[in-house]
CSV table of C-alpha atoms and ligand atoms in Angstrom, one decimal:
chain,number,residue,atom,x,y,z
A,296,MET,CA,-10.6,-21.7,6.5
A,297,ARG,CA,-12.4,-20.6,9.8
A,298,TYR,CA,-12.4,-17.0,10.7
A,299,ILE,CA,-12.5,-15.3,14.0
A,300,SER,CA,-12.7,-12.4,15.5
A,301,THR,CA,-9.8,-10.7,16.9
A,302,ARG,CA,-12.7,-10.2,20.4
A,303,GLY,CA,-13.4,-13.8,20.7
A,304,ASP,CA,-16.5,-13.1,20.7
A,305,ALA,CA,-18.4,-13.4,17.4
A,306,PRO,CA,-19.7,-16.9,16.1
A,307,VAL,CA,-16.7,-18.2,13.8
A,308,LEU,CA,-17.2,-17.8,9.8
A,309,SER,CA,-16.8,-19.1,6.5
A,310,PHE,CA,-15.2,-16.6,4.0
A,311,ASP,CA,-18.0,-16.1,1.9
A,312,GLN,CA,-19.9,-15.0,5.5
A,313,VAL,CA,-16.5,-12.8,6.1
A,314,LEU,CA,-16.9,-10.7,3.4
A,315,LEU,CA,-20.7,-9.9,3.7
A,316,ALA,CA,-20.1,-9.6,7.2
A,317,GLY,CA,-17.2,-6.5,7.5
A,318,LEU,CA,-16.7,-5.9,11.2
A,319,ALA,CA,-17.4,-8.9,13.8
A,320,GLU,CA,-20.1,-8.4,16.0
A,321,ASP,CA,-18.8,-8.4,18.8
A,322,GLY,CA,-16.1,-5.2,17.6
A,323,GLY,CA,-13.8,-7.4,17.1
A,324,LEU,CA,-12.5,-7.5,13.1
A,325,TYR,CA,-12.3,-11.1,11.2
A,326,VAL,CA,-8.9,-13.1,11.3
A,327,PRO,CA,-8.0,-16.5,9.6
A,328,GLU,CA,-8.1,-19.0,12.9
A,329,SER,CA,-3.7,-20.5,11.5
A,330,TRP,CA,-1.8,-19.0,8.1
A,331,PRO,CA,-2.4,-21.3,5.6
A,332,GLN,CA,1.2,-22.3,4.4
A,333,PHE,CA,3.5,-22.3,1.9
A,334,THR,CA,7.5,-24.2,1.7
A,335,ALA,CA,10.1,-22.7,0.6
A,336,ASP,CA,9.7,-25.5,-2.5
A,337,ASP,CA,6.4,-24.6,-3.0
A,338,LEU,CA,7.5,-20.9,-3.4
A,339,ARG,CA,9.4,-21.3,-6.1
A,340,ALA,CA,6.8,-23.1,-8.3
A,341,MET,CA,5.7,-20.0,-7.7
A,342,ARG,CA,7.9,-18.4,-9.7
A,343,GLY,CA,7.5,-16.8,-13.1
A,344,LEU,CA,3.5,-16.8,-12.7
A,345,THR,CA,1.4,-14.2,-14.0
A,346,TYR,CA,-0.2,-11.2,-12.0
A,347,PRO,CA,-3.8,-13.3,-11.0
A,348,GLU,CA,-2.1,-16.4,-11.8
A,349,LEU,CA,-0.7,-16.1,-8.6
A,350,ALA,CA,-3.4,-14.5,-6.5
A,351,ILE,CA,-5.2,-17.4,-7.2
A,352,ARG,CA,-2.2,-19.0,-6.0
A,353,VAL,CA,-2.2,-17.4,-3.0
A,354,MET,CA,-5.9,-16.8,-2.1
A,355,THR,CA,-7.3,-19.6,-2.3
A,356,PRO,CA,-6.5,-21.5,0.8
A,357,PHE,CA,-8.4,-18.5,2.1
A,358,ILE,CA,-11.3,-19.6,0.4
A,359,GLY,CA,-11.7,-22.8,0.4
A,360,ASP,CA,-14.6,-24.2,-0.9
A,361,ARG,CA,-16.8,-21.4,-0.9
A,362,ILE,CA,-16.6,-20.3,-3.7
A,363,ASP,CA,-16.6,-22.8,-7.2
A,364,PRO,CA,-12.7,-22.8,-8.4
A,365,ALA,CA,-13.7,-21.9,-11.8
A,366,GLU,CA,-15.5,-19.5,-10.7
A,367,PHE,CA,-13.1,-17.6,-8.6
A,368,ALA,CA,-10.6,-18.3,-11.1
A,369,ALA,CA,-12.7,-16.3,-13.8
A,370,ILE,CA,-13.4,-13.7,-11.5
A,371,VAL,CA,-9.6,-13.0,-10.4
A,372,HIS,CA,-8.7,-13.0,-14.2
A,373,GLU,CA,-11.8,-10.2,-14.9
A,374,THR,CA,-9.6,-8.2,-11.6
A,375,TYR,CA,-6.5,-8.6,-13.1
A,376,ASP,CA,-5.8,-9.0,-16.6
A,377,ASP,CA,-6.7,-5.2,-17.4
A,378,PHE,CA,-6.0,-3.6,-14.8
A,379,GLY,CA,-3.8,-0.7,-16.5
A,380,HIS,CA,-0.7,-1.9,-17.0
A,381,PRO,CA,0.8,-5.8,-17.8
A,382,ALA,CA,2.5,-6.1,-15.3
A,383,VAL,CA,0.0,-4.4,-12.4
A,384,ALA,CA,2.3,-4.2,-10.0
A,385,PRO,CA,5.1,-3.5,-12.2
A,386,MET,CA,8.8,-2.5,-9.5
A,387,VAL,CA,11.1,0.3,-10.2
A,388,GLN,CA,14.4,0.3,-9.4
A,389,LEU,CA,15.1,3.8,-7.1
A,390,GLY,CA,19.2,2.5,-6.5
A,391,PRO,CA,21.0,-0.5,-4.8
A,392,ASN,CA,18.9,-2.9,-3.7
A,393,PHE,CA,16.3,-0.6,-3.6
A,394,TRP,CA,13.1,-0.8,-6.1
A,395,LEU,CA,9.6,0.6,-5.6
A,396,LEU,CA,6.9,-1.5,-6.2
A,397,GLU,CA,4.0,0.3,-8.2
A,398,LEU,CA,0.3,-0.2,-6.3
A,399,PHE,CA,-1.3,2.7,-8.5
A,400,HIS,CA,-2.3,1.8,-12.2
A,401,GLY,CA,-5.9,0.2,-10.9
A,402,PRO,CA,-8.7,2.5,-12.4
A,403,THR,CA,-7.8,5.5,-9.4
A,404,LEU,CA,-5.0,5.5,-9.6
A,405,ALA,CA,-4.9,4.2,-5.6
A,406,PHE,CA,-3.2,0.9,-4.4
A,407,LYS,CA,-6.5,0.6,-3.0
A,408,ASP,CA,-7.9,-0.6,-6.5
A,409,VAL,CA,-6.2,-3.6,-6.0
A,410,ALA,CA,-7.9,-5.1,-3.5
A,411,MET,CA,-10.8,-3.1,-4.0
A,412,GLN,CA,-11.6,-3.9,-7.9
A,413,LEU,CA,-11.8,-8.3,-6.7
A,414,LEU,CA,-14.3,-7.4,-3.8
A,415,GLY,CA,-16.7,-5.8,-5.5
A,416,ARG,CA,-16.8,-8.6,-8.1
A,417,LEU,CA,-16.7,-11.3,-5.3
A,418,PHE,CA,-19.8,-9.4,-3.4
A,419,ASP,CA,-21.4,-9.2,-6.6
A,420,HIS,CA,-20.2,-12.6,-7.2
A,421,LEU,CA,-21.5,-14.5,-3.5
A,422,LEU,CA,-25.3,-11.5,-3.5
A,423,SER,CA,-26.7,-13.2,-7.3
A,424,LYS,CA,-25.9,-16.3,-6.5
A,425,ARG,CA,-27.9,-15.8,-3.1
A,426,GLY,CA,-30.4,-13.8,-5.0
A,427,GLU,CA,-29.6,-10.9,-3.3
A,428,ARG,CA,-28.9,-7.6,-3.2
A,429,ILE,CA,-27.3,-4.7,-0.4
A,430,THR,CA,-27.1,-1.0,-0.5
A,431,ILE,CA,-23.5,0.3,0.2
A,432,VAL,CA,-22.8,3.5,1.6
A,433,GLY,CA,-19.6,4.9,2.6
A,434,ALA,CA,-18.2,8.7,3.1
A,435,THR,CA,-15.1,9.3,1.6
A,436,SER,CA,-12.1,12.9,1.8
A,437,GLY,CA,-10.3,11.0,-1.5
A,438,ASP,CA,-9.1,8.2,-2.3
A,439,THR,CA,-11.2,5.1,-0.9
A,440,GLY,CA,-14.9,6.8,-1.9
A,441,ALA,CA,-12.7,6.4,-6.4
A,442,ALA,CA,-11.9,3.1,-5.4
A,443,ALA,CA,-15.5,2.2,-3.7
A,444,ILE,CA,-17.5,3.1,-6.8
A,445,GLU,CA,-15.4,1.8,-9.4
A,446,ALA,CA,-16.1,-1.6,-8.0
A,447,CYS,CA,-19.2,-1.5,-7.8
A,448,ARG,CA,-19.8,0.5,-11.0
A,449,GLY,CA,-22.9,-1.0,-12.9
A,450,ARG,CA,-22.8,-4.6,-10.7
A,451,SER,CA,-26.5,-5.1,-10.1
A,452,ALA,CA,-26.9,-6.6,-6.8
A,453,ILE,CA,-25.4,-4.0,-5.0
A,454,GLU,CA,-26.2,0.0,-5.3
A,455,ILE,CA,-23.5,2.5,-3.7
A,456,PHE,CA,-24.2,6.0,-1.9
A,457,MET,CA,-21.0,7.6,-1.1
A,458,LEU,CA,-20.7,10.8,0.6
A,459,TYR,CA,-18.3,13.4,0.6
A,460,PRO,CA,-18.2,17.1,1.8
A,461,HIS,CA,-18.8,19.9,-0.9
A,462,GLU,CA,-15.8,21.5,-2.4
A,463,ARG,CA,-13.4,20.2,0.2
A,464,VAL,CA,-11.6,17.3,-1.5
A,465,SER,CA,-9.6,18.0,-4.8
A,466,ASP,CA,-10.3,18.1,-8.3
A,467,VAL,CA,-9.1,14.8,-9.8
A,468,GLN,CA,-10.8,13.8,-6.9
A,469,ARG,CA,-14.4,14.9,-7.1
A,470,ARG,CA,-14.3,13.4,-10.5
A,471,GLN,CA,-13.1,10.4,-9.9
A,472,MET,CA,-16.6,9.8,-8.1
A,473,THR,CA,-18.7,12.6,-10.3
A,474,THR,CA,-18.1,11.5,-13.6
A,475,VAL,CA,-18.6,7.3,-13.1
A,476,ASP,CA,-21.9,7.3,-15.2
A,477,ALA,CA,-23.8,4.7,-13.8
A,478,PRO,CA,-27.4,3.9,-12.6
A,479,ASN,CA,-26.4,2.0,-9.9
A,480,VAL,CA,-24.0,4.9,-8.2
A,481,HIS,CA,-25.0,7.9,-6.7
A,482,THR,CA,-22.5,10.3,-5.6
A,483,ILE,CA,-23.4,13.5,-3.0
A,484,ALA,CA,-21.9,15.8,-1.4
A,485,VAL,CA,-22.8,17.2,1.3
A,486,GLU,CA,-22.9,21.3,2.4
A,487,GLY,CA,-20.2,20.1,5.1
A,488,THR,CA,-17.3,18.6,6.3
A,489,PHE,CA,-15.7,15.2,5.8
A,490,ASP,CA,-17.0,14.3,9.4
A,491,ASP,CA,-20.7,15.0,9.2
A,492,CYS,CA,-20.6,12.7,6.3
A,493,GLN,CA,-19.2,10.1,8.7
A,494,ASP,CA,-21.9,11.0,11.4
A,495,LEU,CA,-24.5,10.9,8.8
A,496,ILE,CA,-23.1,7.4,7.7
A,497,LYS,CA,-22.6,6.1,11.4
A,498,ALA,CA,-26.6,7.2,12.3
A,499,MET,CA,-27.8,6.1,9.0
A,500,PHE,CA,-26.4,2.6,10.4
A,501,ASN,CA,-27.8,3.0,14.1
A,502,ASP,CA,-31.1,3.7,12.4
A,503,THR,CA,-32.1,-0.3,12.9
A,504,GLY,CA,-34.7,0.2,10.5
A,505,LEU,CA,-33.5,1.9,7.5
A,506,ARG,CA,-30.6,-0.8,7.6
A,507,ASN,CA,-32.6,-3.9,7.5
A,508,GLU,CA,-35.4,-1.9,4.9
A,509,LEU,CA,-31.7,-1.2,2.9
A,510,LYS,CA,-30.2,-3.4,3.3
A,511,LEU,CA,-26.8,-1.6,4.1
A,512,SER,CA,-23.4,-2.5,4.0
A,513,ALA,CA,-20.0,-0.7,3.6
A,514,VAL,CA,-16.6,-1.6,2.4
A,515,ASN,CA,-13.9,-0.1,4.6
A,516,SER,CA,-10.4,-1.5,5.2
A,517,ILE,CA,-11.5,-3.7,7.9
A,518,ASN,CA,-12.9,-6.3,5.8
A,519,TRP,CA,-10.8,-9.1,6.0
A,520,ALA,CA,-11.0,-9.8,2.3
A,521,ARG,CA,-9.0,-6.3,1.2
A,522,VAL,CA,-6.4,-7.6,3.5
A,523,MET,CA,-6.3,-10.9,1.3
A,524,ALA,CA,-6.0,-9.2,-1.8
A,525,GLN,CA,-3.1,-7.6,0.0
A,526,ILE,CA,-0.9,-10.2,0.2
A,527,VAL,CA,-0.4,-11.0,-3.2
A,528,TYR,CA,1.7,-8.2,-4.0
A,529,TYR,CA,4.5,-8.7,-2.0
A,530,PHE,CA,4.5,-12.7,-2.6
A,531,HIS,CA,4.7,-11.2,-6.3
A,532,ALA,CA,7.8,-8.7,-5.6
A,533,ALA,CA,9.8,-11.2,-2.7
A,534,LEU,CA,9.5,-13.6,-5.7
A,535,ALA,CA,11.0,-11.3,-8.5
A,536,LEU,CA,13.9,-10.4,-6.4
A,537,GLY,CA,14.9,-13.8,-5.2
A,538,ALA,CA,12.7,-15.4,-2.7
A,539,PRO,CA,12.4,-17.9,-1.1
A,540,ASP,CA,17.0,-17.5,-1.7
A,541,ARG,CA,16.5,-14.3,-0.7
A,542,LYS,CA,15.3,-12.4,2.6
A,543,VAL,CA,13.7,-8.9,1.3
A,544,ASN,CA,12.8,-5.7,3.4
A,545,PHE,CA,9.3,-3.5,2.7
A,546,ALA,CA,8.7,-0.2,3.9
A,547,VAL,CA,4.9,0.6,3.5
A,548,PRO,CA,3.4,4.5,3.4
A,549,THR,CA,1.2,4.0,6.0
A,550,GLY,CA,-3.1,4.3,7.2
A,551,ASN,CA,-5.4,2.4,8.2
A,552,PHE,CA,-2.1,-0.3,8.9
A,553,GLY,CA,-4.2,-2.6,6.2
A,554,ASN,CA,-1.6,-2.7,3.8
A,555,VAL,CA,1.5,-3.8,6.3
A,556,TYR,CA,-0.5,-5.7,7.9
A,557,ALA,CA,-0.9,-7.5,4.8
A,558,GLY,CA,3.0,-8.2,4.0
A,559,TYR,CA,2.3,-9.1,7.8
A,560,ALA,CA,0.5,-11.6,7.2
A,561,ALA,CA,2.1,-12.5,3.9
A,562,ARG,CA,5.8,-13.5,6.0
A,563,ALA,CA,3.5,-15.5,8.2
A,564,MET,CA,3.0,-17.7,5.5
A,565,GLY,CA,6.3,-18.3,4.6
A,566,LEU,CA,6.8,-15.9,2.4
A,567,PRO,CA,11.5,-14.4,3.7
A,568,ILE,CA,10.7,-11.0,4.8
A,569,ASP,CA,13.2,-9.4,7.5
A,570,SER,CA,11.6,-6.4,8.2
A,571,PHE,CA,8.9,-3.1,8.0
A,572,VAL,CA,8.9,-0.1,7.8
A,573,VAL,CA,5.9,2.1,9.0
A,574,ALA,CA,6.2,5.2,7.7
A,575,SER,CA,3.7,7.6,8.9
A,576,ASN,CA,3.1,11.4,7.9
A,577,SER,CA,2.8,14.1,10.7
A,578,ASN,CA,0.1,11.8,11.9
A,579,ASP,CA,2.6,9.6,13.8
A,580,ILE,CA,1.0,7.4,16.6
A,581,LEU,CA,2.5,4.1,14.7
A,582,THR,CA,6.2,6.2,14.3
A,583,ARG,CA,5.8,6.7,18.3
A,584,PHE,CA,4.5,3.7,19.5
A,585,PHE,CA,7.0,1.4,17.4
A,586,ASP,CA,10.0,3.9,18.9
A,587,SER,CA,9.2,4.1,22.6
A,588,ASN,CA,5.3,2.2,23.6
A,589,ASP,CA,3.8,5.0,22.9
A,590,MET,CA,0.3,4.2,21.6
A,591,SER,CA,-1.5,7.3,22.3
A,592,ILE,CA,-4.0,9.8,20.9
A,593,SER,CA,-3.7,13.2,19.6
A,594,GLY,CA,-5.5,15.2,17.0
A,595,VAL,CA,-5.8,14.6,13.1
A,596,GLU,CA,-3.7,17.2,11.3
A,597,PRO,CA,-4.4,17.3,7.2
A,598,THR,CA,-0.9,17.2,5.6
A,599,LEU,CA,0.1,16.9,1.9
A,600,SER,CA,-0.8,12.3,1.6
A,601,PRO,CA,-4.5,13.0,3.2
A,602,SER,CA,-4.6,9.5,3.0
A,603,MET,CA,-2.7,9.2,6.3
A,604,ASP,CA,-4.2,11.0,8.1
A,605,ILE,CA,-5.3,8.8,10.5
A,606,GLN,CA,-5.4,8.8,14.5
A,607,VAL,CA,-5.7,5.5,14.6
A,608,SER,CA,-5.3,2.3,13.3
A,609,SER,CA,-8.3,0.2,12.1
A,610,ASN,CA,-6.1,-3.6,11.3
A,611,PHE,CA,-4.1,-2.8,14.3
A,612,GLU,CA,-6.0,-4.3,16.0
A,613,ARG,CA,-5.1,-7.5,13.6
A,614,LEU,CA,-1.8,-7.0,14.9
A,615,LEU,CA,-2.4,-6.6,18.7
A,616,PHE,CA,-4.7,-10.0,18.7
A,617,ASP,CA,-1.0,-12.1,17.8
A,618,LEU,CA,0.7,-9.7,20.4
A,619,LEU,CA,-1.4,-11.0,22.6
A,620,GLY,CA,-0.8,-14.4,22.7
A,621,ARG,CA,-4.8,-14.4,20.4
A,622,ASP,CA,-6.5,-13.6,24.0
A,623,GLY,CA,-9.1,-12.3,22.1
A,624,ASP,CA,-10.0,-11.6,26.2
A,625,ALA,CA,-7.1,-9.3,26.5
A,626,VAL,CA,-8.2,-7.9,22.9
A,627,LYS,CA,-11.2,-7.0,23.9
A,628,GLN,CA,-9.6,-5.1,27.4
A,629,ALA,CA,-7.3,-3.7,25.8
A,630,MET,CA,-9.6,-2.3,23.4
A,631,ALA,CA,-11.6,-0.7,26.0
A,632,GLN,CA,-8.5,1.6,27.7
A,633,PHE,CA,-7.4,2.4,24.2
A,634,ARG,CA,-10.5,4.3,24.3
A,635,GLU,CA,-11.6,5.5,27.9
A,636,LYS,CA,-8.2,7.2,28.2
A,637,GLY,CA,-6.5,7.4,24.8
A,638,THR,CA,-3.4,4.7,25.6
A,639,LEU,CA,-3.1,0.9,24.6
A,640,PRO,CA,-1.3,-1.7,27.5
A,641,LEU,CA,1.6,-3.3,26.3
A,642,ASP,CA,4.2,-4.7,28.7
A,643,ALA,CA,7.8,-4.2,27.5
A,644,ALA,CA,7.8,-7.6,26.3
A,645,GLN,CA,5.1,-8.0,24.1
A,646,TRP,CA,6.5,-4.2,22.5
A,647,GLN,CA,9.5,-5.8,22.1
A,648,THR,CA,8.3,-8.7,20.3
A,649,ALA,CA,6.4,-6.2,17.9
A,650,THR,CA,9.8,-4.1,17.6
A,651,GLU,CA,11.8,-7.1,16.4
A,652,LEU,CA,9.4,-6.8,13.1
A,653,PHE,CA,8.5,-3.2,12.1
A,654,THR,CA,10.8,-0.2,12.3
A,655,GLY,CA,8.3,3.4,12.2
A,656,TYR,CA,9.0,6.7,10.8
A,657,LYS,CA,7.5,9.6,11.0
A,658,VAL,CA,7.8,12.1,7.1
A,659,ASP,CA,6.9,15.6,7.4
A,660,ASP,CA,5.7,17.5,4.4
A,661,ALA,CA,9.0,19.7,4.2
A,662,ARG,CA,10.7,16.2,4.2
A,663,THR,CA,8.2,15.0,1.6
A,664,LYS,CA,8.9,18.1,-1.0
A,665,GLN,CA,12.4,18.1,-0.5
A,666,VAL,CA,12.2,13.4,-0.8
A,667,ILE,CA,9.6,14.4,-4.0
A,668,ALA,CA,12.8,16.5,-5.8
A,669,ASP,CA,15.6,14.2,-4.9
A,670,ILE,CA,14.1,11.6,-6.4
A,671,PHE,CA,12.9,13.2,-9.5
A,672,ALA,CA,17.0,14.4,-9.3
A,673,LYS,CA,18.7,11.3,-9.2
A,674,THR,CA,16.0,8.7,-11.0
A,675,GLY,CA,13.5,11.5,-13.1
A,676,VAL,CA,10.9,9.0,-11.3
A,677,LEU,CA,7.8,11.5,-10.6
A,678,LEU,CA,6.4,10.2,-6.4
A,679,ASP,CA,3.1,10.9,-4.9
A,680,PRO,CA,3.5,12.5,-1.7
A,681,HIS,CA,2.2,9.3,0.6
A,682,SER,CA,5.4,7.2,-1.6
A,683,ALA,CA,7.7,9.7,-0.9
A,684,VAL,CA,6.7,9.4,2.8
A,685,GLY,CA,7.4,5.6,2.5
A,686,VAL,CA,10.5,5.7,-0.3
A,687,ASP,CA,12.3,8.4,3.1
A,688,ALA,CA,11.3,6.2,5.4
A,689,ALA,CA,13.2,3.3,3.9
A,690,ALA,CA,16.1,5.3,3.2
A,691,VAL,CA,16.2,6.1,6.3
A,692,ARG,CA,15.6,3.1,8.3
A,693,ARG,CA,17.5,0.5,5.7
A,694,PRO,CA,18.1,-2.2,7.6
A,695,ASP,CA,22.6,-3.5,7.6
A,696,GLY,CA,23.2,-5.7,5.0
A,697,ASP,CA,22.6,-5.6,0.9
A,698,ASP,CA,18.5,-7.7,1.3
A,699,PRO,CA,16.8,-6.3,-1.3
A,700,LEU,CA,14.3,-3.3,0.3
A,701,VAL,CA,11.4,-2.3,-1.3
A,702,ALA,CA,9.1,0.9,-1.2
A,703,LEU,CA,5.9,0.2,-2.1
A,704,ALA,CA,4.4,2.8,-4.3
A,705,THR,CA,1.0,3.7,-2.8
A,706,ALA,CA,-0.7,6.8,-5.4
A,707,HIS,CA,0.3,7.7,-9.0
A,708,PRO,CA,1.3,11.1,-9.0
A,709,ALA,CA,-1.1,12.3,-11.2
A,710,LYS,CA,-3.3,11.7,-8.9
A,711,PHE,CA,-2.0,14.8,-6.4
A,712,PRO,CA,-0.1,17.1,-9.2
A,713,ASP,CA,0.1,20.2,-7.4
A,714,ALA,CA,2.3,18.2,-4.5
A,715,VAL,CA,3.9,17.4,-6.8
A,716,GLU,CA,4.8,19.9,-9.5
A,717,SER,CA,5.7,22.5,-6.4
A,718,ALA,CA,8.3,19.8,-5.7
A,719,THR,CA,9.4,19.3,-9.3
A,720,GLY,CA,8.5,22.1,-11.4
A,721,VAL,CA,6.8,19.5,-13.4
A,722,ARG,CA,3.3,18.5,-13.8
A,723,PRO,CA,3.0,15.2,-14.3
A,724,GLU,CA,-0.1,13.3,-15.9
A,725,LEU,CA,-2.8,11.4,-16.4
A,726,PRO,CA,-3.1,7.7,-17.7
A,727,ALA,CA,-4.3,7.9,-21.6
A,728,ARG,CA,-7.0,6.4,-20.2
A,729,LEU,CA,-7.6,9.0,-17.8
A,730,ALA,CA,-6.6,12.0,-20.2
A,731,ASP,CA,-10.0,12.9,-20.3
A,732,LEU,CA,-11.0,13.1,-17.0
A,733,HIS,CA,-11.8,17.1,-16.8
A,734,ASP,CA,-14.0,17.0,-20.0
A,735,ARG,CA,-16.3,14.2,-19.1
A,736,ASP,CA,-19.7,15.3,-17.3
A,737,GLU,CA,-20.3,15.6,-13.8
A,738,HIS,CA,-23.0,13.6,-12.1
A,739,MET,CA,-24.1,14.7,-8.5
A,740,LYS,CA,-26.7,15.6,-6.0
A,741,ILE,CA,-25.9,18.3,-3.5
A,742,LEU,CA,-27.3,18.2,0.2
A,743,PRO,CA,-27.9,19.7,3.4
A,744,ASN,CA,-25.6,18.6,6.1
A,745,SER,CA,-28.9,16.7,7.8
A,746,LEU,CA,-30.2,13.6,8.6
A,747,ASP,CA,-33.7,13.8,7.3
A,748,ALA,CA,-32.1,15.1,3.9
A,749,LEU,CA,-29.9,12.1,2.1
A,750,ARG,CA,-32.3,9.5,4.3
A,751,ASP,CA,-35.6,10.8,2.0
A,752,PHE,CA,-32.9,10.7,-0.8
A,753,VAL,CA,-31.4,7.3,-0.5
A,754,ARG,CA,-35.0,5.5,0.1
A,755,GLU,CA,-36.9,7.6,-2.8
A,756,THR,CA,-33.5,6.9,-5.0
A,757,SER,CA,-33.9,3.1,-3.7
A,758,GLU,CA,-37.5,2.6,-4.7
A,759,LEU,CA,-36.8,4.3,-8.2
A,760,ARG,CA,-34.5,1.8,-8.9
A,761,GLY,CA,-36.4,-0.6,-7.4
A,762,ALA,CA,-39.7,-0.7,-9.7
A,763,ALA,CA,-37.1,0.4,-12.3
B,911,PLP,C1,-5.0,4.4,2.1
B,911,PLP,C2,-4.1,5.1,1.8
B,911,PLP,C3,-2.2,5.0,2.5
B,911,PLP,C4,-2.7,3.9,3.7
B,911,PLP,O1,-2.7,2.4,3.5
B,911,PLP,P1,-3.7,2.0,4.7
B,911,PLP,O2,-4.0,0.1,4.5
B,911,PLP,O3,-5.0,2.6,5.3
B,911,PLP,O4,-2.2,1.9,5.8
B,911,PLP,C5,-1.5,5.2,1.8
B,911,PLP,N1,-1.4,5.7,0.5
B,911,PLP,C6,-2.9,5.9,-0.8
B,911,PLP,C7,-2.3,6.6,-1.3
B,911,PLP,C8,-4.0,5.6,0.1
B,911,PLP,O5,-5.0,6.2,-0.4
């Protein structure tokens, strides 16, 4: 499999190169040159496979010969054999033909673990083979940082520095980062906001000397391998519900469009998916786009579902590439206009094509709490605020007919206990393996909002570690 950039101006790469590169050098995102195809018979033969067996089947065409098949299989088994739930991604029924796909059983209780746990191992495997080491730096307002740290802890080819805004993340989120005791993990509390943290990271990448010296890298949501790993659970859910002999619909709580784009990819590979409901909180740029071809930026509003508090969905560019006929120049122009004017120019026919498959729906905080309370009263299931946004959008925008509809649950309720408790009166409990999270020792470095201080700390720590 070869990968091309959505902006058409970067080298064509193989899987291992795309994994390590992240963003393409023309500013675009890498996508497969063509979609691997599974026929109805191929799909029938996948029924009953365990999650890791299915994962190997679905992902192998994307990797080609760039990782030895036996080694890849071992990595996949190591990732998913012990993932917090024997089914990895179990489904719970909420109503007639209405299902919840629980993606939050991984180590940090959010769906990002499903991809990140594989990514950490793939990075480590490929770098070790090449005898290289990298330094991953990132800024987090919560979920992504914890998932990245868990994915990288103890991996010998990776050093990871994660910034978060001091005293501005939740207790659970902070402890999931600061209680990790691994010599290659460095959690930094910056005396500033999340935007300050992001600016510091950008400044580090812009410092070419530092970037080369430390081999800086990122594990952000645009990495192709994250999308690839997320494709698997769409197959897992659809096969369990009768695919390829029944069509399935999905509702996805969306921020950067990475999760729902993985579903789009599954469909392109032959999985019979009829439609996607793209669920947003009050940050509703995608809902406005699918409703009325209005993709215009407004300010970010904090909500009960912070991992969806996003205005510009970076993975949308991958869908845009297809909507514009896989024309890299057209994508480049559209993105330039989006950056300059804050609106995306799509003509009526292109927008129409998107709406045949996707509908958007916005759920505000008041309604989110109401849904958490209603679902708990009717089914006994506790939803976190992100999952509740998806469930409500699914219920409202459910297509006609009796094809199954699956809402993706992206975080464990215990990750957002205050919102869940205020909606239901029940305080959700952490799973047993995290029950002592609040008693574990915390390790973090508190730094002022200063690039010099950060650079010195990263450099000194890396030198000490390199000498060790
Ligand atoms: C990241 C995240 C999302 C949004 O996923 P995207 O791939 O960015 O659309 C939704 N819910 C939770 C809990 C998340 O952590």
